[in-house]
mmCIF file of C-alpha atoms in Angstrom:
data_model
loop_
_atom_site.group_PDB
_atom_site.id
_atom_site.type_symbol
_atom_site.label_atom_id
_atom_site.label_comp_id
_atom_site.label_asym_id
_atom_site.label_seq_id
_atom_site.Cartn_x
_atom_site.Cartn_y
_atom_site.Cartn_z
ATOM 1 C CA MET F 62 127.934 130.133 115.202
ATOM 2 C CA ILE F 63 131.154 128.828 114.508
ATOM 3 C CA TYR F 64 133.441 128.131 117.190
ATOM 4 C CA LEU F 65 136.687 128.793 116.136
ATOM 5 C CA ASN F 66 137.785 130.943 120.465
ATOM 6 C CA ASN F 67 138.942 127.163 121.900
ATOM 7 C CA GLY F 68 142.212 128.763 122.924
ATOM 8 C CA ALA F 69 140.315 130.504 125.238
ATOM 9 C CA THR F 70 137.863 127.654 126.312
ATOM 10 C CA SER F 71 136.752 124.261 124.231
ATOM 11 C CA TRP F 72 133.165 124.010 122.994
ATOM 12 C CA PRO F 73 131.075 122.206 122.654
ATOM 13 C CA LYS F 74 132.186 119.882 124.902
ATOM 14 C CA PRO F 75 131.111 115.680 124.833
ATOM 15 C CA SER F 76 127.680 115.035 126.096
ATOM 16 C CA CYS F 77 129.152 112.697 128.581
ATOM 17 C CA VAL F 78 130.972 116.076 130.396
ATOM 18 C CA TYR F 79 127.503 117.885 130.991
ATOM 19 C CA GLU F 80 126.253 114.367 131.834
ATOM 20 C CA ALA F 81 128.307 113.344 134.545
ATOM 21 C CA VAL F 82 128.501 117.456 135.557
ATOM 22 C CA GLN F 83 124.296 117.335 135.990
ATOM 23 C CA ALA F 84 124.402 113.977 137.328
ATOM 24 C CA CYS F 85 127.084 115.505 139.863
ATOM 25 C CA LEU F 86 124.822 118.011 141.048
ATOM 26 C CA THR F 87 121.990 116.022 141.344
ATOM 27 C CA GLY F 88 123.685 113.575 143.150
ATOM 28 C CA THR F 89 123.881 113.329 147.271
ATOM 29 C CA PRO F 90 126.645 116.060 147.490
ATOM 30 C CA ALA F 91 129.642 113.996 148.757
ATOM 31 C CA SER F 92 133.189 115.827 150.340
ATOM 32 C CA GLN F 93 135.926 113.854 150.741
ATOM 33 C CA PHE F 94 136.275 112.511 154.673
ATOM 34 C CA ARG F 95 133.927 114.274 155.734
ATOM 35 C CA GLY F 96 130.995 112.224 155.858
ATOM 36 C CA GLY F 97 129.360 108.333 154.797
ATOM 37 C CA SER F 98 129.105 109.557 151.183
ATOM 38 C CA ASP F 99 133.108 109.860 151.197
ATOM 39 C CA ILE F 100 133.244 107.072 148.359
ATOM 40 C CA LEU F 101 130.973 108.860 145.466
ATOM 41 C CA LYS F 102 133.839 111.502 146.093
ATOM 42 C CA LYS F 103 137.019 109.992 146.874
ATOM 43 C CA ASP F 104 136.512 107.467 143.856
ATOM 44 C CA ALA F 105 135.652 110.878 141.129
ATOM 45 C CA GLU F 106 138.547 112.178 142.238
ATOM 46 C CA GLU F 107 141.418 109.406 142.491
ATOM 47 C CA LEU F 108 139.772 108.655 139.131
ATOM 48 C CA CYS F 109 140.366 111.775 137.564
ATOM 49 C CA ARG F 110 143.962 111.499 138.883
ATOM 50 C CA GLU F 111 144.429 108.131 137.517
ATOM 51 C CA LYS F 112 142.887 109.121 134.205
ATOM 52 C CA LEU F 113 145.200 111.756 134.417
ATOM 53 C CA GLY F 114 148.313 110.727 134.610
ATOM 54 C CA LYS F 115 147.299 107.929 131.705
ATOM 55 C CA LEU F 116 147.389 110.642 129.227
ATOM 56 C CA LEU F 117 150.005 112.840 130.580
ATOM 57 C CA ASN F 118 152.365 110.092 131.265
ATOM 58 C CA ILE F 119 152.545 110.748 135.309
ATOM 59 C CA GLY F 120 153.533 107.481 136.414
ATOM 60 C CA ASP F 121 152.857 109.441 140.384
ATOM 61 C CA TYR F 122 149.806 110.188 139.243
ATOM 62 C CA GLN F 123 148.643 110.718 143.527
ATOM 63 C CA ARG F 124 151.159 113.933 143.101
ATOM 64 C CA ILE F 125 148.503 115.341 141.192
ATOM 65 C CA PHE F 126 146.636 118.049 142.764
ATOM 66 C CA PHE F 127 143.502 119.752 141.357
ATOM 67 C CA THR F 128 142.872 123.716 141.629
ATOM 68 C CA SER F 129 140.490 126.176 140.266
ATOM 69 C CA GLY F 130 143.006 126.638 136.820
ATOM 70 C CA ALA F 131 146.342 126.560 135.711
ATOM 71 C CA THR F 132 146.518 130.703 137.295
ATOM 72 C CA GLU F 133 145.958 129.706 140.713
ATOM 73 C CA SER F 134 148.236 126.425 139.979
ATOM 74 C CA MET F 135 151.025 128.358 138.902
ATOM 75 C CA ASN F 136 150.811 130.765 142.119
ATOM 76 C CA THR F 137 150.972 128.104 143.602
ATOM 77 C CA LEU F 138 154.039 126.907 142.493
ATOM 78 C CA LEU F 139 155.964 130.327 141.757
ATOM 79 C CA CYS F 140 154.531 131.725 145.629
ATOM 80 C CA GLY F 141 155.865 128.800 147.087
ATOM 81 C CA LEU F 142 158.801 126.569 145.610
ATOM 82 C CA ASP F 143 162.028 126.743 147.351
ATOM 83 C CA PHE F 144 164.428 128.861 144.439
ATOM 84 C CA GLY F 145 167.441 127.991 146.187
ATOM 85 C CA GLU F 146 170.001 130.303 147.501
ATOM 86 C CA GLU F 147 168.875 134.186 147.519
ATOM 87 C CA GLY F 148 170.221 135.480 144.165
ATOM 88 C CA GLN F 149 169.667 132.384 141.591
ATOM 89 C CA ALA F 150 167.294 133.394 139.227
ATOM 90 C CA VAL F 151 164.338 131.593 137.214
ATOM 91 C CA LEU F 152 164.893 131.381 133.943
ATOM 92 C CA ALA F 153 161.192 132.358 132.148
ATOM 93 C CA THR F 154 160.898 132.624 128.183
ATOM 94 C CA GLN F 155 158.856 135.431 126.368
ATOM 95 C CA THR F 156 156.013 132.595 125.573
ATOM 96 C CA GLU F 157 154.722 132.778 128.771
ATOM 97 C CA HIS F 158 150.881 133.770 129.526
ATOM 98 C CA ASN F 159 150.316 136.389 132.399
ATOM 99 C CA SER F 160 149.903 133.726 135.298
ATOM 100 C CA VAL F 161 152.743 133.314 134.598
ATOM 101 C CA LEU F 162 154.641 136.318 134.176
ATOM 102 C CA ARG F 163 152.305 138.003 136.664
ATOM 103 C CA PRO F 164 152.987 135.663 140.116
ATOM 104 C CA LEU F 165 156.958 135.936 138.723
ATOM 105 C CA MET F 166 157.111 140.056 138.389
ATOM 106 C CA ASN F 167 154.711 141.077 141.446
ATOM 107 C CA GLN F 168 155.002 137.882 144.088
ATOM 108 C CA SER F 169 158.002 138.137 146.479
ATOM 109 C CA VAL F 170 159.929 135.439 144.186
ATOM 110 C CA LYS F 171 161.108 138.515 142.118
ATOM 111 C CA ASN F 172 162.770 139.836 145.216
ATOM 112 C CA THR F 173 165.080 137.223 145.886
ATOM 113 C CA HIS F 174 165.100 135.735 142.575
ATOM 114 C CA PRO F 175 165.574 137.559 139.568
ATOM 115 C CA VAL F 176 163.516 136.534 136.308
ATOM 116 C CA TRP F 177 166.063 136.137 133.189
ATOM 117 C CA LEU F 178 163.283 136.243 130.031
ATOM 118 C CA VAL F 179 164.574 133.463 126.796
ATOM 119 C CA PRO F 180 163.554 135.343 123.940
ATOM 120 C CA CYS F 181 161.809 133.329 121.596
ATOM 121 C CA GLY F 182 161.458 134.230 117.262
ATOM 122 C CA ASN F 183 158.101 135.598 115.883
ATOM 123 C CA ASP F 184 156.903 132.336 115.284
ATOM 124 C CA GLY F 185 157.051 131.162 119.070
ATOM 125 C CA ALA F 186 159.955 129.036 119.386
ATOM 126 C CA ILE F 187 162.329 128.594 121.714
ATOM 127 C CA THR F 188 165.721 127.019 121.098
ATOM 128 C CA GLU F 189 168.816 126.041 123.196
ATOM 129 C CA GLN F 190 170.597 129.033 122.052
ATOM 130 C CA ALA F 191 168.769 131.011 122.947
ATOM 131 C CA LEU F 192 168.534 129.433 126.754
ATOM 132 C CA GLU F 193 172.301 129.353 126.911
ATOM 133 C CA ASN F 194 172.644 132.632 126.528
ATOM 134 C CA THR F 195 170.077 133.089 128.704
ATOM 135 C CA LEU F 196 171.714 131.242 131.779
ATOM 136 C CA LYS F 197 175.173 132.556 130.502
ATOM 137 C CA LYS F 198 174.042 136.223 131.058
ATOM 138 C CA ALA F 199 172.242 135.511 134.483
ATOM 139 C CA THR F 200 174.957 133.907 136.099
ATOM 140 C CA LYS F 201 177.605 136.090 134.762
ATOM 141 C CA THR F 202 174.782 139.209 136.375
ATOM 142 C CA THR F 203 174.513 137.681 139.724
ATOM 143 C CA GLY F 204 177.229 134.950 140.357
ATOM 144 C CA LYS F 205 175.325 132.424 140.532
ATOM 145 C CA LYS F 206 173.286 129.516 138.140
ATOM 146 C CA PRO F 207 169.542 129.999 138.148
ATOM 147 C CA SER F 208 167.826 127.752 139.763
ATOM 148 C CA ALA F 209 165.300 126.924 137.715
ATOM 149 C CA MET F 210 162.688 127.264 134.519
ATOM 150 C CA ILE F 211 159.742 127.728 133.721
ATOM 151 C CA ILE F 212 158.207 126.962 129.541
ATOM 152 C CA ASN F 213 155.503 127.110 127.855
ATOM 153 C CA HIS F 214 155.163 123.327 125.965
ATOM 154 C CA CYS F 215 152.388 125.036 123.613
ATOM 155 C CA SER F 216 151.827 128.738 122.504
ATOM 156 C CA ASN F 217 148.306 130.259 123.409
ATOM 157 C CA VAL F 218 149.041 132.780 120.704
ATOM 158 C CA THR F 219 150.877 130.904 117.722
ATOM 159 C CA GLY F 220 150.233 127.490 118.779
ATOM 160 C CA TYR F 221 154.377 127.150 118.677
ATOM 161 C CA ILE F 222 155.016 123.149 119.858
ATOM 162 C CA GLN F 223 157.961 123.483 121.979
ATOM 163 C CA ASP F 224 160.981 120.259 121.896
ATOM 164 C CA MET F 225 160.747 119.646 125.476
ATOM 165 C CA LYS F 226 162.814 116.492 124.941
ATOM 166 C CA MET F 227 165.788 119.579 124.368
ATOM 167 C CA ALA F 228 164.318 121.914 127.757
ATOM 168 C CA ALA F 229 163.993 119.088 129.341
ATOM 169 C CA ASP F 230 167.870 117.998 128.207
ATOM 170 C CA PHE F 231 168.610 121.557 129.186
ATOM 171 C CA ALA F 232 167.215 121.058 132.337
ATOM 172 C CA GLU F 233 168.905 118.469 133.557
ATOM 173 C CA LYS F 234 172.517 119.451 132.123
ATOM 174 C CA ASN F 235 172.389 122.752 134.061
ATOM 175 C CA ASN F 236 170.761 121.490 137.111
ATOM 176 C CA LEU F 237 167.581 123.337 136.998
ATOM 177 C CA LEU F 238 164.275 122.612 138.428
ATOM 178 C CA LEU F 239 161.933 122.067 135.114
ATOM 179 C CA ILE F 240 158.692 123.729 135.619
ATOM 180 C CA ALA F 241 156.052 123.090 132.259
ATOM 181 C CA ASP F 242 153.088 124.961 131.478
ATOM 182 C CA ILE F 243 150.619 122.134 129.677
ATOM 183 C CA SER F 244 148.094 124.632 129.580
ATOM 184 C CA GLN F 245 146.827 124.657 125.295
ATOM 185 C CA SER F 246 148.693 121.254 124.720
ATOM 186 C CA ALA F 247 146.694 118.498 127.231
ATOM 187 C CA GLY F 248 144.126 116.941 125.680
ATOM 188 C CA CYS F 249 145.505 117.556 122.132
ATOM 189 C CA ILE F 250 148.846 117.117 121.482
ATOM 190 C CA PRO F 251 151.063 114.344 123.346
ATOM 191 C CA VAL F 252 152.936 115.341 126.474
ATOM 192 C CA ASP F 253 155.158 113.801 127.918
ATOM 193 C CA VAL F 254 156.037 114.515 132.009
ATOM 194 C CA ASP F 255 157.600 111.304 132.958
ATOM 195 C CA GLY F 256 159.780 111.577 129.912
ATOM 196 C CA TRP F 257 160.863 115.221 130.485
ATOM 197 C CA ASN F 258 161.894 114.260 133.637
ATOM 198 C CA ALA F 259 159.432 117.695 134.694
ATOM 199 C CA ASP F 260 159.801 118.570 138.056
ATOM 200 C CA ALA F 261 156.423 120.613 138.086
ATOM 201 C CA VAL F 262 153.396 120.898 135.429
ATOM 202 C CA VAL F 263 150.785 123.017 135.336
ATOM 203 C CA PHE F 264 147.278 122.546 133.393
ATOM 204 C CA THR F 265 143.618 123.454 132.668
ATOM 205 C CA GLY F 266 140.617 121.457 132.593
ATOM 206 C CA HIS F 267 138.398 123.675 129.987
ATOM 207 C CA LYS F 268 140.420 123.378 127.444
ATOM 208 C CA SER F 269 141.641 120.678 125.048
ATOM 209 C CA LEU F 270 140.751 118.584 128.179
ATOM 210 C CA LEU F 271 137.092 118.913 127.661
ATOM 211 C CA GLY F 272 136.200 119.788 131.148
ATOM 212 C CA ILE F 273 134.314 123.210 132.405
ATOM 213 C CA GLN F 274 136.095 126.353 133.394
ATOM 214 C CA GLY F 275 136.970 126.051 136.782
ATOM 215 C CA THR F 276 138.913 123.137 137.303
ATOM 216 C CA GLY F 277 142.464 122.147 136.796
ATOM 217 C CA GLY F 278 145.584 121.021 138.402
ATOM 218 C CA PHE F 279 149.359 120.738 139.289
ATOM 219 C CA TYR F 280 151.424 117.691 139.448
ATOM 220 C CA ILE F 281 155.043 117.929 141.355
ATOM 221 C CA ARG F 282 157.461 115.409 141.521
ATOM 222 C CA GLU F 283 157.919 113.836 145.076
ATOM 223 C CA GLY F 284 160.496 115.415 147.423
ATOM 224 C CA ILE F 285 160.383 118.597 145.679
ATOM 225 C CA SER F 286 159.651 121.393 148.690
ATOM 226 C CA LEU F 287 156.589 123.507 148.267
ATOM 227 C CA LYS F 288 155.276 125.766 150.585
ATOM 228 C CA PRO F 289 151.194 126.166 150.134
ATOM 229 C CA LEU F 290 149.111 128.696 149.040
ATOM 230 C CA LYS F 291 146.029 128.125 150.966
ATOM 231 C CA TYR F 292 145.785 127.025 153.770
ATOM 232 C CA GLY F 293 142.522 125.432 155.233
ATOM 233 C CA GLY F 294 140.040 122.575 156.043
ATOM 234 C CA THR F 295 140.911 119.197 154.287
ATOM 235 C CA GLY F 296 138.623 116.762 156.446
ATOM 236 C CA ARG F 297 141.532 115.028 157.636
ATOM 237 C CA ASN F 298 143.992 115.636 160.956
ATOM 238 C CA SER F 299 142.169 118.123 162.036
ATOM 239 C CA GLN F 300 143.892 118.195 165.705
ATOM 240 C CA GLN F 301 147.340 119.116 163.606
ATOM 241 C CA LEU F 302 147.146 123.560 162.923
ATOM 242 C CA THR F 303 150.860 123.080 162.100
ATOM 243 C CA TYR F 304 152.228 121.494 159.880
ATOM 244 C CA GLU F 305 156.162 121.431 160.653
ATOM 245 C CA ASN F 306 157.204 118.308 159.121
ATOM 246 C CA GLY F 307 156.386 120.626 156.183
ATOM 247 C CA ASP F 308 153.780 117.353 155.220
ATOM 248 C CA TYR F 309 151.491 120.077 153.342
ATOM 249 C CA GLU F 310 148.093 119.439 152.037
ATOM 250 C CA TYR F 311 147.277 120.846 148.517
ATOM 251 C CA GLU F 312 143.629 120.589 148.903
ATOM 252 C CA VAL F 313 141.503 122.859 150.908
ATOM 253 C CA GLY F 314 138.095 124.092 151.390
ATOM 254 C CA THR F 315 135.658 122.632 149.365
ATOM 255 C CA GLN F 316 136.216 121.328 146.427
ATOM 256 C CA ASN F 317 134.979 121.745 142.958
ATOM 257 C CA ILE F 318 133.631 117.848 142.839
ATOM 258 C CA PRO F 319 130.889 119.182 139.978
ATOM 259 C CA GLY F 320 133.781 120.184 137.956
ATOM 260 C CA ILE F 321 136.305 117.283 138.276
ATOM 261 C CA THR F 322 133.928 115.031 138.064
ATOM 262 C CA GLY F 323 133.058 116.727 134.196
ATOM 263 C CA LEU F 324 137.335 116.849 134.037
ATOM 264 C CA LEU F 325 136.741 113.156 134.651
ATOM 265 C CA ALA F 326 134.217 112.515 131.895
ATOM 266 C CA GLY F 327 136.232 114.718 129.459
ATOM 267 C CA THR F 328 140.104 113.154 129.549
ATOM 268 C CA GLU F 329 137.672 109.307 129.680
ATOM 269 C CA TYR F 330 136.617 110.796 126.514
ATOM 270 C CA ILE F 331 139.735 112.151 125.063
ATOM 271 C CA LEU F 332 141.398 108.755 126.007
ATOM 272 C CA GLN F 333 138.686 106.859 124.358
ATOM 273 C CA THR F 334 138.613 108.574 121.308
ATOM 274 C CA GLY F 335 142.360 108.496 121.369
ATOM 275 C CA LEU F 336 144.976 111.422 121.132
ATOM 276 C CA ASP F 337 146.617 110.206 118.162
ATOM 277 C CA ARG F 338 143.149 110.826 116.485
ATOM 278 C CA ILE F 339 142.504 113.662 117.820
ATOM 279 C CA GLN F 340 146.128 115.425 116.965
ATOM 280 C CA LYS F 341 145.302 114.378 112.995
ATOM 281 C CA LYS F 342 142.140 115.316 112.901
ATOM 282 C CA GLU F 343 143.142 118.272 114.049
ATOM 283 C CA GLU F 344 146.850 119.081 111.866
ATOM 284 C CA MET F 345 144.453 118.466 108.895
ATOM 285 C CA LEU F 346 142.121 121.005 110.353
ATOM 286 C CA MET F 347 145.611 123.752 110.502
ATOM 287 C CA GLU F 348 146.426 122.911 107.128
ATOM 288 C CA LEU F 349 143.419 123.372 105.648
ATOM 289 C CA LEU F 350 143.502 127.332 107.564
ATOM 290 C CA TYR F 351 147.464 127.529 106.573
ATOM 291 C CA GLU F 352 146.694 127.102 103.400
ATOM 292 C CA GLY F 353 143.869 128.665 102.409
ATOM 293 C CA LEU F 354 144.757 132.156 104.422
ATOM 294 C CA LYS F 355 148.221 132.213 102.773
ATOM 295 C CA LYS F 356 146.227 132.485 99.059
ATOM 296 C CA ILE F 357 144.088 135.355 100.764
ATOM 297 C CA ASP F 358 146.001 138.521 99.853
ATOM 298 C CA GLY F 359 145.913 141.142 102.644
ATOM 299 C CA ILE F 360 146.486 138.878 105.488
ATOM 300 C CA GLN F 361 149.861 138.111 108.039
ATOM 301 C CA ILE F 362 149.781 135.027 109.378
ATOM 302 C CA TYR F 363 151.648 134.500 113.026
ATOM 303 C CA GLY F 364 151.401 130.781 113.144
ATOM 304 C CA SER F 365 153.973 128.476 113.671
ATOM 305 C CA PRO F 366 156.140 126.216 110.751
ATOM 306 C CA GLU F 367 154.930 123.141 109.524
ATOM 307 C CA GLY F 368 155.883 120.123 111.941
ATOM 308 C CA ARG F 369 155.524 122.338 115.204
ATOM 309 C CA ARG F 370 152.024 123.107 114.393
ATOM 310 C CA GLY F 371 149.302 123.199 117.835
ATOM 311 C CA PRO F 372 146.008 123.824 117.406
ATOM 312 C CA VAL F 373 146.426 127.334 117.434
ATOM 313 C CA LEU F 374 147.334 130.451 115.015
ATOM 314 C CA SER F 375 147.869 133.997 114.998
ATOM 315 C CA MET F 376 147.067 136.438 111.940
ATOM 316 C CA ASP F 377 146.085 140.188 110.839
ATOM 317 C CA PHE F 378 144.134 141.832 108.205
ATOM 318 C CA ASP F 379 146.247 144.903 106.803
ATOM 319 C CA GLY F 380 144.679 148.055 107.253
ATOM 320 C CA LEU F 381 142.414 146.783 109.887
ATOM 321 C CA LYS F 382 142.733 146.110 113.582
ATOM 322 C CA ALA F 383 142.572 143.098 115.271
ATOM 323 C CA SER F 384 139.317 144.198 117.712
ATOM 324 C CA ASP F 385 137.658 145.149 114.532
ATOM 325 C CA ALA F 386 137.845 142.320 112.352
ATOM 326 C CA ALA F 387 136.823 140.090 115.248
ATOM 327 C CA TYR F 388 133.966 141.999 115.709
ATOM 328 C CA ILE F 389 133.223 141.474 111.767
ATOM 329 C CA LEU F 390 133.954 138.068 112.261
ATOM 330 C CA GLU F 391 130.870 137.545 114.922
ATOM 331 C CA SER F 392 128.477 140.540 114.015
ATOM 332 C CA GLY F 393 128.571 139.729 110.039
ATOM 333 C CA TYR F 394 129.274 135.985 109.257
ATOM 334 C CA GLY F 395 128.505 134.747 113.185
ATOM 335 C CA ILE F 396 132.174 133.243 113.627
ATOM 336 C CA THR F 397 133.661 133.988 117.215
ATOM 337 C CA VAL F 398 137.557 134.273 117.116
ATOM 338 C CA ARG F 399 139.667 135.967 119.619
ATOM 339 C CA ALA F 400 141.334 139.467 119.471
ATOM 340 C CA GLY F 401 144.161 141.192 121.375
ATOM 341 C CA LEU F 402 147.195 140.225 123.066
ATOM 342 C CA HIS F 403 145.673 136.800 124.380
ATOM 343 C CA CYS F 404 146.856 137.205 128.022
ATOM 344 C CA SER F 405 150.409 137.058 126.628
ATOM 345 C CA PRO F 406 152.354 140.051 126.024
ATOM 346 C CA LEU F 407 155.717 140.011 125.451
ATOM 347 C CA ILE F 408 155.589 137.340 122.681
ATOM 348 C CA HIS F 409 153.941 140.169 120.154
ATOM 349 C CA GLN F 410 157.214 141.765 120.886
ATOM 350 C CA ALA F 411 158.418 138.965 119.583
ATOM 351 C CA MET F 412 156.252 139.576 116.465
ATOM 352 C CA GLY F 413 156.035 143.091 116.522
ATOM 353 C CA THR F 414 152.038 143.137 117.199
ATOM 354 C CA GLU F 415 152.236 144.653 120.848
ATOM 355 C CA ASN F 416 150.476 147.730 119.964
ATOM 356 C CA GLY F 417 147.095 145.920 118.812
ATOM 357 C CA GLY F 418 147.253 141.949 119.197
ATOM 358 C CA THR F 419 146.114 139.849 116.350
ATOM 359 C CA VAL F 420 142.875 137.837 115.794
ATOM 360 C CA ARG F 421 143.452 134.263 117.202
ATOM 361 C CA VAL F 422 141.927 130.743 115.544
ATOM 362 C CA SER F 423 142.096 128.337 117.537
ATOM 363 C CA ILE F 424 140.178 125.074 116.818
ATOM 364 C CA SER F 425 139.088 121.577 118.795
ATOM 365 C CA TRP F 426 137.771 117.732 118.248
ATOM 366 C CA PHE F 427 134.695 119.375 117.482
ATOM 367 C CA THR F 428 135.528 121.972 114.696
ATOM 368 C CA GLY F 429 134.753 120.357 111.147
ATOM 369 C CA GLU F 430 135.899 121.450 107.638
ATOM 370 C CA LYS F 431 133.025 123.495 106.954
ATOM 371 C CA ASP F 432 133.931 125.436 109.485
ATOM 372 C CA ILE F 433 137.212 126.059 108.131
ATOM 373 C CA GLN F 434 135.911 127.119 104.858
ATOM 374 C CA ALA F 435 133.247 129.456 106.380
ATOM 375 C CA PHE F 436 136.305 131.044 107.843
ATOM 376 C CA LEU F 437 138.351 131.597 105.201
ATOM 377 C CA THR F 438 135.406 132.431 102.790
ATOM 378 C CA ALA F 439 135.236 135.058 105.839
ATOM 379 C CA ALA F 440 138.410 136.131 105.831
ATOM 380 C CA GLY F 441 138.770 136.215 101.815
ATOM 381 C CA GLN F 442 135.939 138.780 101.958
ATOM 382 C CA ILE F 443 136.890 140.493 104.509
ATOM 383 C CA ALA F 444 140.598 141.229 102.944
ATOM 384 C CA ALA F 445 138.873 142.086 99.297
ATOM 385 C CA SER F 446 136.903 145.401 101.515
ATOM 386 C CA LEU F 447 140.075 146.418 102.200
ATOM 387 C CA LYS F 448 141.616 146.968 99.243
ATOM 388 C CA ARG F 449 138.281 148.856 97.515
#
């Protein structure tokens, strides 16, 4: 099988990840602050925070909190942040994943802080002009300046990498909380949380960080008010039932220690391999993919332009539904891709693919040139068959 669905979950994982998870599962269970074997669990969690801080440039890595993934992390932030005065808008981009859009549209934040969407180009690009226009419209309509901006660093549909320096400068100039979704970029594209002066970032562990499903987390800057989404036991201060001073705890209940241990192993693997090496190889593979697809008549490419490419692109075959194309690739060629809207419905309006979605091809460090060539051969044969 040729696996080209790494934008959903990366596979395979490095052997060290499998080994770390198995060792954790077969070893004596450890629970932080709860017993004599605390040190095993504490070390894994704290070391994982430290390694993630190094990879993502988060100096205050103690402010990284683990969750089940980006969805829980984003719900925690969007349902718990103080977005200022009632009526102040929250800006989000048209490229966002449903883990952003659904909390915004379904939770109480929408009732007090209207959501304004920043339009993107058909490649997923967010421009400074689009940000300026949306901010002005929101301010004029509500009578108040927006309080926050959420931006997806790398599109999980087109692979477009946003200009985060521009976005960070815009947020600072307009006194906006900056929340970045790095789910698609962490582990394969340089992330500079401190350089962006981001107030919060959300990540998932099972994509390019090479961990397993059910892992991820968020970082939130010291001093930002965030009410927890969940309350429960932590093993600390067990007699304290309320947080009257606002000194909340965000990791409650029994944590996913095998998952965090695997995430630690994946993060260490990336650091040892070198993020620059990973990015360089993936850029080379994506160049092969783009150039190969351009030569095939009957294929529409929706990926990002040269220079701002992540390890993801979307495409379609003329005259063939995306879902049918994915079925043919898997059943006829043993190639796994993904078809549909990819949980990011609004970007498809910009692309004109809102009805059937796209075929998404996504690679990883473990993808080989032969995998790309096999896909291009299959795509060429499918496109040719549609012309008969």
